[in-house]
Amino acid sequence: MNDFFNGIADLFVNVLFAPFDGLRALELESWFGANFMSWIFMAIGFVAMVYWMLQLKKHSDNNEEDKSISSHSYL
């Protein structure tokens, strides 16, 4: 059973995390290159936020929201 868990550990350390080891080594040469994935995720988040704000503005301009006092029971 010990060999099974050591095999799983070896898989993760030597195979699946190898790209992260490469990024860690790249950090000494280029900080921007080492944070490539972070830049990608930030760009995706920014695009999603802009899309969400445009959708909110579109619905707000169409007056689709029920703003009457009785629209929600807790108001």
XYZ file of C-alpha atoms in Angstrom:
75
model
C 0.000 0.000 0.000
C 2.941 2.264 0.675
C 4.104 1.883 -2.941
C 0.661 2.931 -4.171
C 0.771 6.236 -2.286
C 4.389 6.816 -3.252
C 3.358 6.272 -6.874
C 0.627 8.900 -6.555
C 3.104 11.310 -4.965
C 5.615 10.647 -7.743
C 2.953 11.256 -10.395
C 2.042 14.635 -8.980
C 5.546 15.836 -8.112
C 7.390 14.683 -11.224
C 4.704 14.767 -13.936
C 1.687 16.942 -13.194
C 3.547 19.783 -11.455
C 6.394 19.882 -14.010
C 4.980 22.959 -15.812
C 4.926 24.842 -12.514
C 8.573 23.949 -11.939
C 9.306 25.427 -15.345
C 7.467 28.628 -14.443
C 9.394 28.825 -11.178
C 12.688 28.565 -13.070
C 11.501 31.155 -15.602
C 10.848 33.674 -12.825
C 14.574 34.363 -12.500
C 14.681 35.478 -16.137
C 11.300 37.116 -16.719
C 8.740 38.003 -14.076
C 6.056 38.690 -16.690
C 6.692 35.371 -18.395
C 6.521 33.467 -15.123
C 3.142 35.032 -14.358
C 1.725 34.249 -17.791
C -1.191 32.208 -16.434
C -2.052 34.934 -13.934
C -2.226 37.463 -16.766
C -4.517 35.138 -18.719
C -6.870 34.685 -15.753
C -6.897 38.430 -15.056
C -7.787 39.137 -18.699
C -10.615 36.575 -18.609
C -11.925 38.103 -15.373
C -11.761 41.612 -16.807
C -13.647 40.617 -19.961
C -16.280 38.833 -17.874
C -16.690 41.903 -15.618
C -17.105 44.228 -18.615
C -19.659 41.858 -20.156
C -21.561 41.655 -16.865
C -21.628 45.459 -16.468
C -22.870 45.899 -20.050
C -25.640 43.363 -19.444
C -26.642 45.151 -16.218
C -26.726 48.490 -18.043
C -28.820 47.016 -20.865
C -31.406 45.678 -18.418
C -31.354 48.901 -16.430
C -31.961 50.972 -19.579
C -34.941 48.767 -20.530
C -36.528 49.314 -17.090
C -37.036 45.565 -16.720
C -36.637 45.590 -12.949
C -39.762 45.860 -10.819
C -38.903 48.751 -8.487
C -42.282 49.035 -6.821
C -42.449 48.929 -3.045
C -44.412 45.695 -3.008
C -42.073 43.862 -5.383
C -40.277 42.175 -2.479
C -41.933 41.129 0.727
C -38.977 42.180 2.877
C -39.155 45.773 1.573
